[in-house]
């Protein structure tokens, strides 16, 4: 019989070892390989400025988060208790799990950021040799983040389970749900870090991007990544801050939350079977060797191989996961089990996993269709630029709204199948199925900003055009897969949130000793659904306005430097890059606070004032509306971005034409949608749900004070 704990630990350590191996592969390449002395000095300066700016932002952000995490951990310790077990103060253990989850998420973001800022310049110098070598450096940089993050997540879950099991050893199997409620604190810690990493990182990167584009490209008419642009370093720093640390923390949160949700529900069913109980952790751990095998069989030899190679990584890893999880599921899950009065089978559980895996791949591919310039939707948006900015905006918005239909149908089918085959537990397993190829998803996503930075560095150093052409090929493929990654992350967030919703209901019923009945005819439930439905729109408004305020300050600074620094346009004057990095940093740290309070405060206030049913209504409303708005925002922004690139490639008048100017404005409007508000909505729907799971004992014991 397989030991789930032993196998998970072994696979987690394998993931960390692979991450170390690929880190060494990247850093062993000389950062100025093959460059002349003049170019070498310039590249080292730019590389150092990007790396220092990114790490400085992380340090400032983590200082703030350390204070917040300690304060919120203290609130958890005081507020949460379980009246069924008076000998235990559950809040203290939950607070420890919360802080541990936050620490693991911080470590994951730091590792990802470190290797991304080391890999960018090395991708540039490797592009002097061949497209194959440049691709290897970029994908190896992404591999470090993918293997390290998943290895840390699964190892962290096993460690927190082992430690809390030892500390709470005399609970007894009948109270195993309390142990899982405590472990849910680990997911809350990871998701809390993700909130501020996603929102803060998104504000940072888009403030810099909008400022660099509007003043540099539109007003001054200089190319993207031109070293004369004062915001160019901040723009490159932002790529790492938002798409590496932010996306990593987001998907770390999804992994931890989905696993915690499944374990909370499985504690009711498999309390006496540790292998079945910990099966959810093993799903993510199995993805580690699968992803390694997939990476080893996919290679790039020519320029035409780049985009297909990234797609092959996704498809092959999904097929291998489907094959490997079949025998493991049948061996670890009992042949039949009961949940909620219904009997389910291990084969049904496997099919739940498979439905999530397939729907995740389908959502990603659909996102690629709606955001890639190879297909008609984006080409239609590009053509709309012939009649100006207004029609470009109209077409882009229409594309985003339309693009929500098919992904939501895929997710709905997965939910229906999973619920039929294994109840609420099946939905949780489906969410983990969607995250089964998480290593690959993270690898591809981190590859994107590394390739993007590599192109920017080539432009700023002034390397030959062939180097920039090769990095542009890498970047173009990365843009498409980045859009797929965002769709994947949103789909995973929707299923994760539903799994957490099921876990919240399960815990609340266990604590109340009675089933919870929610009817839309109940005025409290109906009203709270409405409250939940408007939260994503308020959150989006807050984050977009934050980007606007930060971008305003950036635009003013860039204009000021162009006016006041002599010789800046001639290339003899040196822009003050550090000032622009500082503006983005300060704006991001300041503006991320209010959206964070909205997300974390709403479930707590609603639960305390109106009780469990009201919280459930808020979660349902924000889940349904938040998912739709997230997909629409991300796809509209992605379409505007690639419509601009389609025109820059020589279509519809090419770079510098009136069509191109209209496309640049559309891209600027879409930037905060696709890189800040859209992805951050993932956090809203997940964090509200995991927060409710952790605070369920508080809501049951003290909630509903206005209802008597």
XYZ file of C-alpha atoms in Angstrom:
708
model
C 0.000 0.000 0.000
C 1.339 3.429 -0.946
C 2.045 5.820 1.939
C 0.582 9.143 0.864
C 2.727 11.120 3.309
C 5.973 9.400 2.342
C 5.357 9.714 -1.385
C 4.319 13.362 -1.099
C 7.426 14.271 0.907
C 9.679 12.477 -1.583
C 8.078 14.217 -4.570
C 8.187 17.615 -2.824
C 11.907 17.258 -2.119
C 12.390 16.174 -5.731
C 10.698 19.390 -6.853
C 13.008 21.516 -4.698
C 16.066 19.622 -5.965
C 14.990 20.196 -9.577
C 14.527 23.902 -8.836
C 18.079 24.117 -7.440
C 19.422 22.301 -10.515
C 17.764 24.686 -12.967
C 18.752 27.707 -10.887
C 22.376 26.645 -11.231
C 21.911 26.068 -14.971
C 20.737 29.667 -15.324
C 23.251 31.392 -13.041
C 26.240 29.488 -14.452
C 25.864 31.497 -17.683
C 28.031 34.674 -17.542
C 25.721 37.675 -17.512
C 27.825 39.436 -20.181
C 28.697 36.378 -22.264
C 30.012 37.282 -25.721
C 29.684 41.074 -25.303
C 32.227 43.790 -25.998
C 33.403 45.820 -22.995
C 31.161 48.820 -23.732
C 28.050 46.690 -24.166
C 29.020 44.584 -21.150
C 29.110 47.588 -18.822
C 25.792 48.882 -20.141
C 24.101 45.490 -19.789
C 25.407 44.984 -16.248
C 24.074 48.396 -15.246
C 20.607 47.732 -16.689
C 20.473 44.189 -15.332
C 21.465 45.442 -11.890
C 18.912 48.284 -11.981
C 16.055 45.896 -12.818
C 17.110 43.311 -10.227
C 17.699 45.905 -7.494
C 14.372 47.635 -8.222
C 12.433 44.361 -8.113
C 14.036 43.132 -4.901
C 13.710 46.561 -3.263
C 9.984 46.537 -3.963
C 9.635 43.026 -2.551
C 11.489 43.992 0.625
C 9.263 47.029 1.161
C 6.129 44.998 0.468
C 7.184 42.161 2.753
C 7.936 44.577 5.604
C 4.358 45.806 5.420
C 3.006 42.273 5.107
C 4.980 41.038 8.112
C 3.282 43.596 10.343
C -0.127 42.859 8.848
C 0.265 39.083 9.102
C 1.261 39.239 12.767
C -1.664 41.529 13.585
C -4.183 39.403 11.671
C -2.709 36.230 13.167
C -3.389 37.695 16.612
C -7.009 38.360 15.565
C -7.373 34.727 14.472
C -5.925 33.491 17.757
C -8.383 35.572 19.782
C -11.538 35.218 17.676
C -11.632 31.541 16.722
C -12.634 28.768 19.078
C -14.620 25.529 18.884
C -17.105 25.113 21.698
C -17.283 21.354 21.032
C -13.682 20.948 22.250
C -13.198 23.188 25.301
C -9.727 21.800 26.001
C -8.412 23.260 22.759
C -8.167 26.882 21.754
C -8.334 26.323 18.017
C -7.452 29.908 17.158
C -3.871 29.631 18.393
C -3.154 26.629 16.202
C -4.933 28.234 13.251
C -2.868 31.414 13.687
C 0.349 29.379 13.596
C -0.789 27.640 10.395
C -1.739 31.051 8.958
C 1.712 32.505 9.604
C 3.412 29.393 8.236
C 1.361 29.543 5.019
C 2.248 33.205 4.623
C 5.947 32.479 5.132
C 5.925 29.734 2.479
C 4.171 32.064 0.023
C 6.738 34.801 0.684
C 9.579 32.338 0.106
C 8.002 31.188 -3.163
C 7.629 34.748 -4.455
C 11.179 35.636 -3.456
C 12.655 32.606 -5.245
C 10.645 33.299 -8.391
C 11.625 36.962 -8.454
C 15.290 36.178 -7.810
C 15.649 33.752 -10.687
C 13.553 35.865 -13.086
C 15.821 38.869 -12.567
C 18.873 36.630 -13.015
C 17.507 34.960 -16.141
C 16.493 38.046 -18.141
C 19.944 39.352 -19.089
C 21.244 35.811 -19.587
C 18.407 35.209 -22.052
C 19.516 38.340 -23.907
C 23.152 37.270 -24.269
C 22.101 33.709 -25.159
C 19.966 35.135 -27.969
C 23.215 36.304 -29.595
C 24.053 32.638 -30.093
C 20.718 31.072 -31.095
C 16.989 31.083 -30.459
C 17.334 27.599 -28.960
C 19.790 28.688 -26.268
C 17.747 31.785 -25.425
C 14.581 29.698 -25.079
C 16.366 27.255 -22.776
C 17.476 30.022 -20.413
C 14.004 31.607 -20.281
C 12.136 28.331 -19.741
C 14.714 27.140 -17.179
C 14.138 30.368 -15.252
C 10.419 29.651 -15.264
C 11.098 26.045 -14.234
C 12.790 27.213 -11.044
C 9.657 29.023 -9.972
C 7.325 26.183 -10.998
C 9.173 23.358 -9.253
C 10.132 25.413 -6.187
C 6.649 26.786 -5.580
C 4.795 23.483 -5.919
C 7.480 21.658 -3.942
C 7.223 24.188 -1.121
C 3.413 24.153 -1.202
C 3.044 20.363 -0.949
C 5.878 20.001 1.564
C 4.413 22.823 3.636
C 0.993 21.141 3.699
C 2.512 17.833 4.842
C 4.592 19.582 7.508
C 1.645 21.549 8.894
C -0.458 18.368 8.933
C 2.245 16.415 10.779
C 2.930 19.192 13.298
C -0.699 19.930 14.052
C -1.526 16.212 14.268
C 1.183 15.877 16.922
C 0.090 18.980 18.842
C -3.579 17.920 18.763
C -2.986 14.175 19.044
C -5.638 13.491 21.695
C -8.506 15.017 19.690
C -9.659 11.649 18.388
C -10.839 10.777 14.917
C -14.350 11.995 15.637
C -12.954 15.561 15.865
C -10.669 15.301 12.838
C -12.580 18.162 11.228
C -11.022 20.526 13.778
C -7.553 19.521 12.626
C -8.508 20.289 9.022
C -10.060 23.624 10.017
C -6.733 24.521 11.618
C -4.810 23.465 8.515
C -7.108 25.717 6.442
C -5.246 28.569 8.122
C -2.260 27.602 5.958
C -4.313 28.321 2.835
C -5.521 31.626 4.288
C -1.919 32.691 4.957
C -0.898 31.942 1.383
C -3.953 33.687 -0.034
C -3.424 36.806 2.097
C 0.088 37.205 0.727
C -1.313 36.626 -2.762
C -3.821 39.451 -2.288
C -1.185 42.084 -1.681
C 1.327 40.584 -4.128
C -1.290 40.561 -6.897
C -2.860 43.956 -6.178
C 0.378 45.735 -5.243
C 2.333 44.140 -8.064
C -0.407 44.926 -10.574
C -0.534 48.585 -9.566
C 3.264 48.850 -9.734
C 3.632 47.366 -13.185
C 0.718 49.188 -14.808
C 1.640 52.591 -13.398
C 5.067 52.190 -14.982
C 3.722 50.683 -18.215
C 1.071 53.366 -18.774
C 3.522 56.153 -17.986
C 6.190 54.724 -20.289
C 3.772 54.149 -23.180
C 1.752 57.365 -23.126
C 4.680 59.737 -22.750
C 7.423 57.771 -24.494
C 5.615 56.086 -27.394
C 2.667 58.406 -27.992
C 3.955 61.871 -27.027
C 7.690 61.571 -27.761
C 7.438 58.987 -30.555
C 10.304 56.823 -29.276
C 10.224 53.007 -29.385
C 9.189 50.721 -26.550
C 12.074 49.956 -24.144
C 14.043 52.949 -25.410
C 16.723 53.823 -22.781
C 15.828 57.520 -23.153
C 12.491 56.823 -21.464
C 12.789 57.501 -17.700
C 10.081 54.896 -16.901
C 11.679 52.067 -18.881
C 13.453 50.440 -15.900
C 10.307 50.685 -13.759
C 8.377 49.061 -16.628
C 10.781 46.120 -16.735
C 10.778 45.822 -12.943
C 6.985 45.759 -13.060
C 6.936 42.767 -15.402
C 8.651 40.746 -12.684
C 6.685 42.204 -9.789
C 3.284 41.519 -11.343
C 3.747 38.420 -13.481
C 6.297 36.508 -11.391
C 5.770 37.300 -7.714
C 2.077 38.175 -8.182
C 1.098 35.208 -10.349
C 3.205 32.842 -8.235
C 1.505 33.899 -5.020
C -1.896 33.696 -6.738
C -1.433 30.094 -7.896
C 0.277 29.094 -4.651
C -2.879 30.291 -2.936
C -5.074 28.281 -5.325
C -3.039 25.134 -4.688
C -3.113 25.521 -0.905
C -6.783 26.544 -0.778
C -8.050 23.767 -3.056
C -6.115 21.208 -1.055
C -7.389 22.568 2.245
C -10.987 22.592 0.965
C -10.746 18.965 -0.156
C -9.158 17.917 3.143
C -11.840 19.680 5.201
C -14.519 17.701 3.370
C -12.511 14.458 3.366
C -12.114 14.712 7.153
C -15.840 13.963 7.374
C -15.507 10.916 5.096
C -11.998 9.497 5.483
C -11.186 10.344 9.106
C -9.831 6.821 9.755
C -7.901 6.504 6.466
C -4.837 8.788 6.339
C -3.967 7.789 2.767
C -7.377 8.847 1.458
C -7.398 11.867 3.781
C -4.147 13.231 2.286
C -4.876 12.215 -1.305
C -5.570 15.892 -2.246
C -1.966 16.872 -1.373
C -0.598 14.056 -3.504
C -2.368 15.337 -6.643
C -0.199 18.461 -6.795
C 2.938 16.525 -5.784
C 2.487 14.026 -8.631
C 2.601 16.958 -11.041
C 6.300 17.449 -10.187
C 7.779 14.356 -11.926
C 5.165 14.633 -14.683
C 6.275 18.200 -15.396
C 9.946 17.222 -15.371
C 9.321 14.441 -17.886
C 7.278 16.804 -20.059
C 9.992 19.458 -20.019
C 12.657 16.927 -20.993
C 10.746 15.728 -24.071
C 9.906 19.218 -25.390
C 12.675 21.187 -27.068
C 13.179 24.141 -29.419
C 15.540 24.028 -32.400
C 14.171 26.694 -34.734
C 12.154 29.905 -34.389
C 9.001 28.143 -35.561
C 9.269 25.698 -32.643
C 8.865 28.275 -29.843
C 5.093 28.753 -29.651
C 4.281 25.065 -30.365
C 6.757 24.002 -27.665
C 4.940 26.029 -25.010
C 1.606 24.555 -26.066
C 3.082 21.042 -26.057
C 4.142 21.534 -22.450
C 0.531 22.143 -21.459
C -1.016 19.353 -23.522
C 1.534 16.597 -22.834
C 1.589 17.245 -19.088
C -2.230 17.104 -18.989
C -2.286 13.742 -20.809
C 0.398 12.268 -18.544
C -1.420 13.474 -15.412
C -4.628 11.812 -16.610
C -2.803 8.508 -17.073
C -0.818 8.503 -13.815
C -3.632 9.607 -11.501
C -5.903 6.735 -12.587
C -4.129 3.905 -10.675
C -3.208 6.193 -7.771
C -6.813 7.272 -7.256
C -8.161 3.728 -7.366
C -5.538 2.588 -4.868
C -5.771 5.455 -2.363
C -9.521 6.159 -2.341
C -11.840 3.417 -0.988
C -13.914 1.580 -3.600
C -17.054 3.195 -2.141
C -17.766 5.819 0.507
C -20.675 7.864 1.830
C -21.025 11.632 1.925
C -24.186 13.512 2.795
C -26.243 10.320 2.695
C -25.118 9.407 -0.859
C -22.707 6.647 -1.895
C -19.845 7.416 -4.266
C -16.942 5.452 -5.778
C -13.218 5.914 -6.305
C -13.779 5.772 -10.053
C -16.156 8.710 -9.663
C -13.432 10.614 -7.804
C -10.991 9.976 -10.664
C -13.528 11.244 -13.193
C -13.945 14.387 -11.064
C -10.189 14.917 -11.261
C -10.295 14.322 -15.014
C -13.165 16.771 -15.545
C -11.211 19.512 -13.782
C -8.055 18.723 -15.751
C -9.881 18.819 -19.093
C -11.901 21.942 -18.300
C -8.738 23.741 -17.172
C -7.036 22.951 -20.462
C -10.175 23.979 -22.377
C -10.429 27.316 -20.548
C -6.755 28.007 -21.263
C -7.076 27.193 -24.958
C -10.241 29.287 -25.281
C -8.442 32.193 -23.651
C -5.660 31.757 -26.197
C -8.196 31.855 -29.031
C -9.725 35.133 -27.851
C -6.396 36.868 -27.125
C -3.979 35.628 -29.815
C -3.448 37.727 -32.927
C -3.416 34.533 -35.000
C -7.216 34.277 -34.755
C -10.091 36.406 -35.986
C -11.303 37.948 -32.672
C -8.086 39.940 -32.120
C -7.724 40.671 -35.833
C -11.215 42.212 -35.774
C -10.190 44.414 -32.848
C -7.062 45.473 -34.768
C -9.092 46.307 -37.883
C -11.451 48.442 -35.781
C -8.487 50.782 -35.195
C -8.907 51.980 -38.788
C -11.770 54.170 -37.579
C -10.098 55.359 -34.395
C -9.801 54.803 -30.668
C -13.548 54.682 -29.942
C -14.289 51.705 -32.178
C -11.193 49.945 -30.858
C -12.520 50.266 -27.302
C -16.009 49.123 -28.349
C -14.713 46.033 -30.150
C -12.367 45.158 -27.294
C -15.111 45.344 -24.693
C -17.436 43.263 -26.884
C -14.745 40.606 -27.286
C -14.240 40.422 -23.515
C -17.943 39.992 -22.795
C -18.374 37.338 -25.474
C -15.278 35.447 -24.360
C -16.842 34.605 -20.983
C -19.508 32.280 -22.413
C -17.595 29.171 -23.497
C -15.161 29.091 -20.527
C -18.081 29.380 -18.100
C -19.898 26.576 -19.886
C -16.777 24.382 -19.560
C -16.509 25.160 -15.863
C -20.249 24.605 -15.342
C -20.061 21.190 -17.019
C -17.112 20.259 -14.798
C -19.044 21.342 -11.691
C -22.133 19.372 -12.688
C -20.174 16.202 -13.439
C -18.141 16.462 -10.238
C -21.141 17.122 -8.028
C -23.014 14.182 -9.537
C -20.082 11.786 -9.182
C -18.743 12.668 -5.723
C -20.757 15.511 -4.202
C -18.953 18.471 -2.671
C -15.770 16.403 -2.383
C -15.863 15.870 -6.143
C -15.915 19.630 -6.778
C -12.843 20.055 -4.562
C -11.033 17.281 -6.442
C -12.018 18.876 -9.782
C -10.394 22.126 -8.668
C -7.209 20.189 -7.875
C -7.482 18.486 -11.260
C -7.462 21.891 -12.904
C -4.302 22.641 -10.920
C -2.739 19.257 -11.719
C -0.327 20.820 -14.227
C 0.491 23.744 -11.926
C 4.272 23.348 -12.317
C 3.965 23.760 -16.087
C 1.533 26.672 -15.758
C 3.943 28.506 -13.460
C 6.920 27.624 -15.661
C 5.284 29.113 -18.740
C 3.991 32.143 -16.896
C 7.381 33.058 -15.412
C 8.980 32.462 -18.816
C 6.934 35.387 -20.192
C 8.406 38.291 -18.163
C 11.920 36.825 -18.498
C 11.594 36.889 -22.311
C 9.954 40.335 -22.200
C 12.766 41.739 -20.056
C 15.341 40.122 -22.350
C 13.972 42.086 -25.305
C 13.942 45.307 -23.313
C 17.542 44.792 -22.223
C 18.615 44.123 -25.823
C 16.970 47.408 -26.882
C 18.461 49.435 -24.027
C 21.978 48.048 -24.517
C 21.750 48.661 -28.260
C 22.572 45.132 -29.371
C 22.239 44.100 -32.990
C 18.734 43.837 -34.424
C 18.971 40.038 -34.745
C 19.111 39.708 -30.957
C 15.999 41.833 -30.512
C 14.242 39.899 -33.272
C 14.911 36.609 -31.480
C 13.810 37.919 -28.104
C 10.663 39.314 -29.730
C 9.840 35.810 -31.000
C 10.230 34.466 -27.463
C 8.181 37.349 -26.060
C 5.394 36.947 -28.619
C 4.957 33.280 -27.732
C 5.097 34.224 -24.068
C 2.310 36.792 -24.483
C -0.037 34.131 -25.841
C 0.790 31.627 -23.111
C 0.590 34.369 -20.472
C -2.990 35.019 -21.566
C -3.646 31.279 -21.383
C -2.099 31.275 -17.915
C -4.409 34.056 -16.775
C -7.433 32.134 -18.084
C -6.167 29.018 -16.347
C -5.706 30.942 -13.079
C -9.224 32.394 -13.267
C -10.789 29.000 -13.999
C -8.844 27.480 -11.110
C -9.985 30.325 -8.842
C -13.647 29.703 -9.706
C -13.473 25.993 -8.938
C -11.325 26.623 -5.860
C -13.855 29.128 -4.539
C -16.710 26.696 -5.066
C -14.739 23.983 -3.269
C -14.102 26.388 -0.383
C -17.789 27.310 -0.360
C -18.603 23.612 0.050
C -16.004 23.351 2.818
C -17.534 26.363 4.595
C -20.988 24.785 4.517
C -19.550 21.443 5.694
C -17.755 23.005 8.671
C -20.712 25.180 9.636
C -23.118 22.217 9.574
C -20.688 20.182 11.659
C -20.397 22.946 14.257
C -24.137 23.696 14.313
C -25.124 20.034 14.359
C -27.840 20.684 11.779
C -28.036 21.102 7.985
C -27.948 24.608 6.536
C -30.813 25.359 4.178
C -30.294 28.257 1.788
C -33.244 29.456 -0.234
C -33.288 32.410 -2.600
C -36.773 33.092 -1.229
C -35.139 33.887 2.115
C -34.749 37.696 2.137
C -31.456 37.506 4.071
C -29.913 35.096 1.581
C -31.231 36.995 -1.450
C -29.987 40.331 -0.118
C -26.557 38.955 0.716
C -26.241 37.475 -2.796
C -26.792 40.992 -4.146
C -24.111 42.356 -1.811
C -21.698 39.684 -2.980
C -22.501 40.407 -6.629
C -21.421 44.051 -6.417
C -18.157 43.375 -4.554
C -16.156 42.440 -7.700
C -17.281 45.647 -9.425
C -16.366 47.829 -6.447
C -13.024 46.044 -6.162
C -12.336 46.526 -9.890
C -13.205 50.209 -9.644
C -10.836 50.644 -6.701
C -7.905 48.873 -8.357
C -8.374 50.642 -11.705
C -8.565 54.029 -10.014
C -5.425 53.139 -8.062
C -3.604 52.402 -11.332
C -4.889 55.693 -12.734
C -3.631 57.690 -9.756
C -0.248 55.977 -9.815
C 0.016 56.403 -13.605
C -0.827 60.125 -13.277
C 2.141 60.602 -10.945
C 4.360 58.583 -13.284
C 3.287 60.536 -16.379
C 3.983 63.844 -14.650
C 7.458 62.666 -13.620
C 8.363 61.354 -17.077
C 7.170 64.575 -18.754
C 9.157 66.604 -16.211
C 12.341 64.691 -16.966
C 11.918 65.051 -20.727
C 11.555 68.821 -20.214
C 14.251 69.423 -17.621
C 17.086 66.955 -18.308
C 19.311 68.410 -21.055
C 20.135 66.064 -23.930
C 17.750 63.299 -22.901
C 16.276 62.926 -26.408
C 19.736 63.089 -28.000
C 20.960 60.284 -25.739
C 23.557 62.463 -24.002
C 21.460 63.116 -20.887
C 20.821 60.358 -18.328
C 17.219 59.822 -17.138
C 16.524 59.361 -13.423
C 15.281 55.762 -13.544
C 15.319 55.351 -9.754
C 12.770 58.146 -9.255
C 10.248 56.334 -11.466
C 10.817 53.031 -9.653
C 10.239 54.842 -6.349
C 6.952 56.354 -7.613
C 5.608 52.931 -8.619
C 6.748 51.395 -5.326
C 5.138 54.055 -3.138
C 1.907 54.017 -5.135
C 1.635 50.226 -5.041
C 2.192 49.991 -1.284
C -0.281 52.779 -0.555
C -3.023 51.826 -2.987
C -3.176 48.098 -2.169
C -4.483 48.726 1.356
C -8.085 49.763 0.596
C -8.884 46.822 -1.751
C -7.355 44.491 0.827
C -9.595 45.840 3.577
C -12.636 45.453 1.311
C -11.944 41.778 0.578
C -10.959 40.716 4.077
C -13.382 42.908 5.969
C -16.607 42.119 4.118
C -17.031 38.428 5.155
C -16.046 39.229 8.751
C -18.521 42.093 9.093
C -21.357 40.238 7.330
C -20.778 37.072 9.354
C -20.639 38.902 12.674
C -23.744 40.989 11.980
C -25.935 38.516 10.079
C -24.558 34.993 10.506
C -23.581 31.976 8.414
C -26.383 32.121 5.810
C -25.556 35.732 4.947
C -21.869 34.884 4.486
C -22.829 32.012 2.185
C -24.954 34.384 0.098
C -22.096 36.893 -0.222
C -19.725 34.118 -1.305
C -22.184 32.853 -3.934
C -22.800 36.319 -5.391
C -19.113 37.304 -5.566
C -18.131 33.914 -7.031
C -20.563 34.029 -9.969
C -20.079 37.702 -10.843
C -16.372 37.840 -10.005
C -15.495 34.989 -12.351
C -17.344 36.546 -15.281
C -15.814 39.974 -14.692
C -12.314 38.479 -14.311
C -12.481 36.599 -17.629
C -13.973 39.578 -19.450
C -11.407 42.047 -18.078
C -8.392 39.833 -18.744
C -9.460 38.918 -22.272
C -10.350 42.477 -23.298
C -6.951 43.667 -22.070
C -5.148 40.773 -23.733
C -6.944 41.398 -27.028
C -6.059 45.113 -27.034
C -2.425 44.254 -26.286
C -2.117 41.753 -29.121
C -4.096 43.939 -31.539
C -1.363 46.538 -31.029
C 1.335 43.921 -31.634
C -0.509 42.685 -34.742
C -0.343 46.186 -36.232
C 3.286 46.634 -35.137
C 4.119 43.460 -37.090
C 3.331 45.379 -40.306
C -0.400 44.860 -40.674
C -2.988 47.635 -41.226
C -0.443 50.402 -41.720
C 2.204 49.157 -39.302
C 4.077 50.924 -36.527
C 3.629 54.696 -36.421
C 0.374 54.712 -38.403
C -2.893 56.221 -37.160
C -4.162 52.659 -36.605
C -1.139 51.975 -34.419
C -1.738 55.105 -32.319
C -5.344 54.026 -31.730
C -4.148 50.540 -30.792
C -1.610 51.943 -28.297
C -4.379 53.863 -26.520
C -6.551 50.730 -26.434
C -3.654 48.752 -25.020
C -3.124 51.409 -22.356
C -6.792 51.192 -21.335
C -6.579 47.406 -21.271
C -3.364 47.194 -19.248
C -4.942 47.618 -15.780
C -7.773 45.273 -16.813
C -5.568 42.354 -17.856
C -2.705 42.773 -15.377
C -4.304 44.297 -12.277
C -8.078 44.154 -11.907
C -8.760 40.958 -13.866
C -6.154 38.729 -12.197
C -6.758 40.319 -8.784
C -10.407 39.229 -8.919
C -9.056 35.676 -8.550
C -7.908 36.664 -5.105
C -11.210 38.304 -4.193
C -13.323 35.212 -4.783
C -10.775 32.816 -3.235
C -9.755 34.878 -0.235
C -13.327 35.664 0.795
C -14.091 31.948 0.721
C -10.995 30.687 2.600
C -11.452 33.459 5.167
C -15.011 32.242 5.743
C -13.782 28.656 6.155
C -11.269 29.680 8.808
C -13.711 31.966 10.657
C -16.657 29.529 10.474
C -16.357 28.707 14.229
C -16.503 32.441 14.992
C -19.576 32.963 12.794
C -21.375 29.984 14.349
C -20.554 30.987 17.915
C -20.833 34.777 17.790
C -22.372 35.698 14.411
C -25.794 37.128 13.637
C -25.918 39.648 16.473
C -28.394 41.845 14.563
C -30.710 38.862 14.141
C -30.770 38.026 17.827
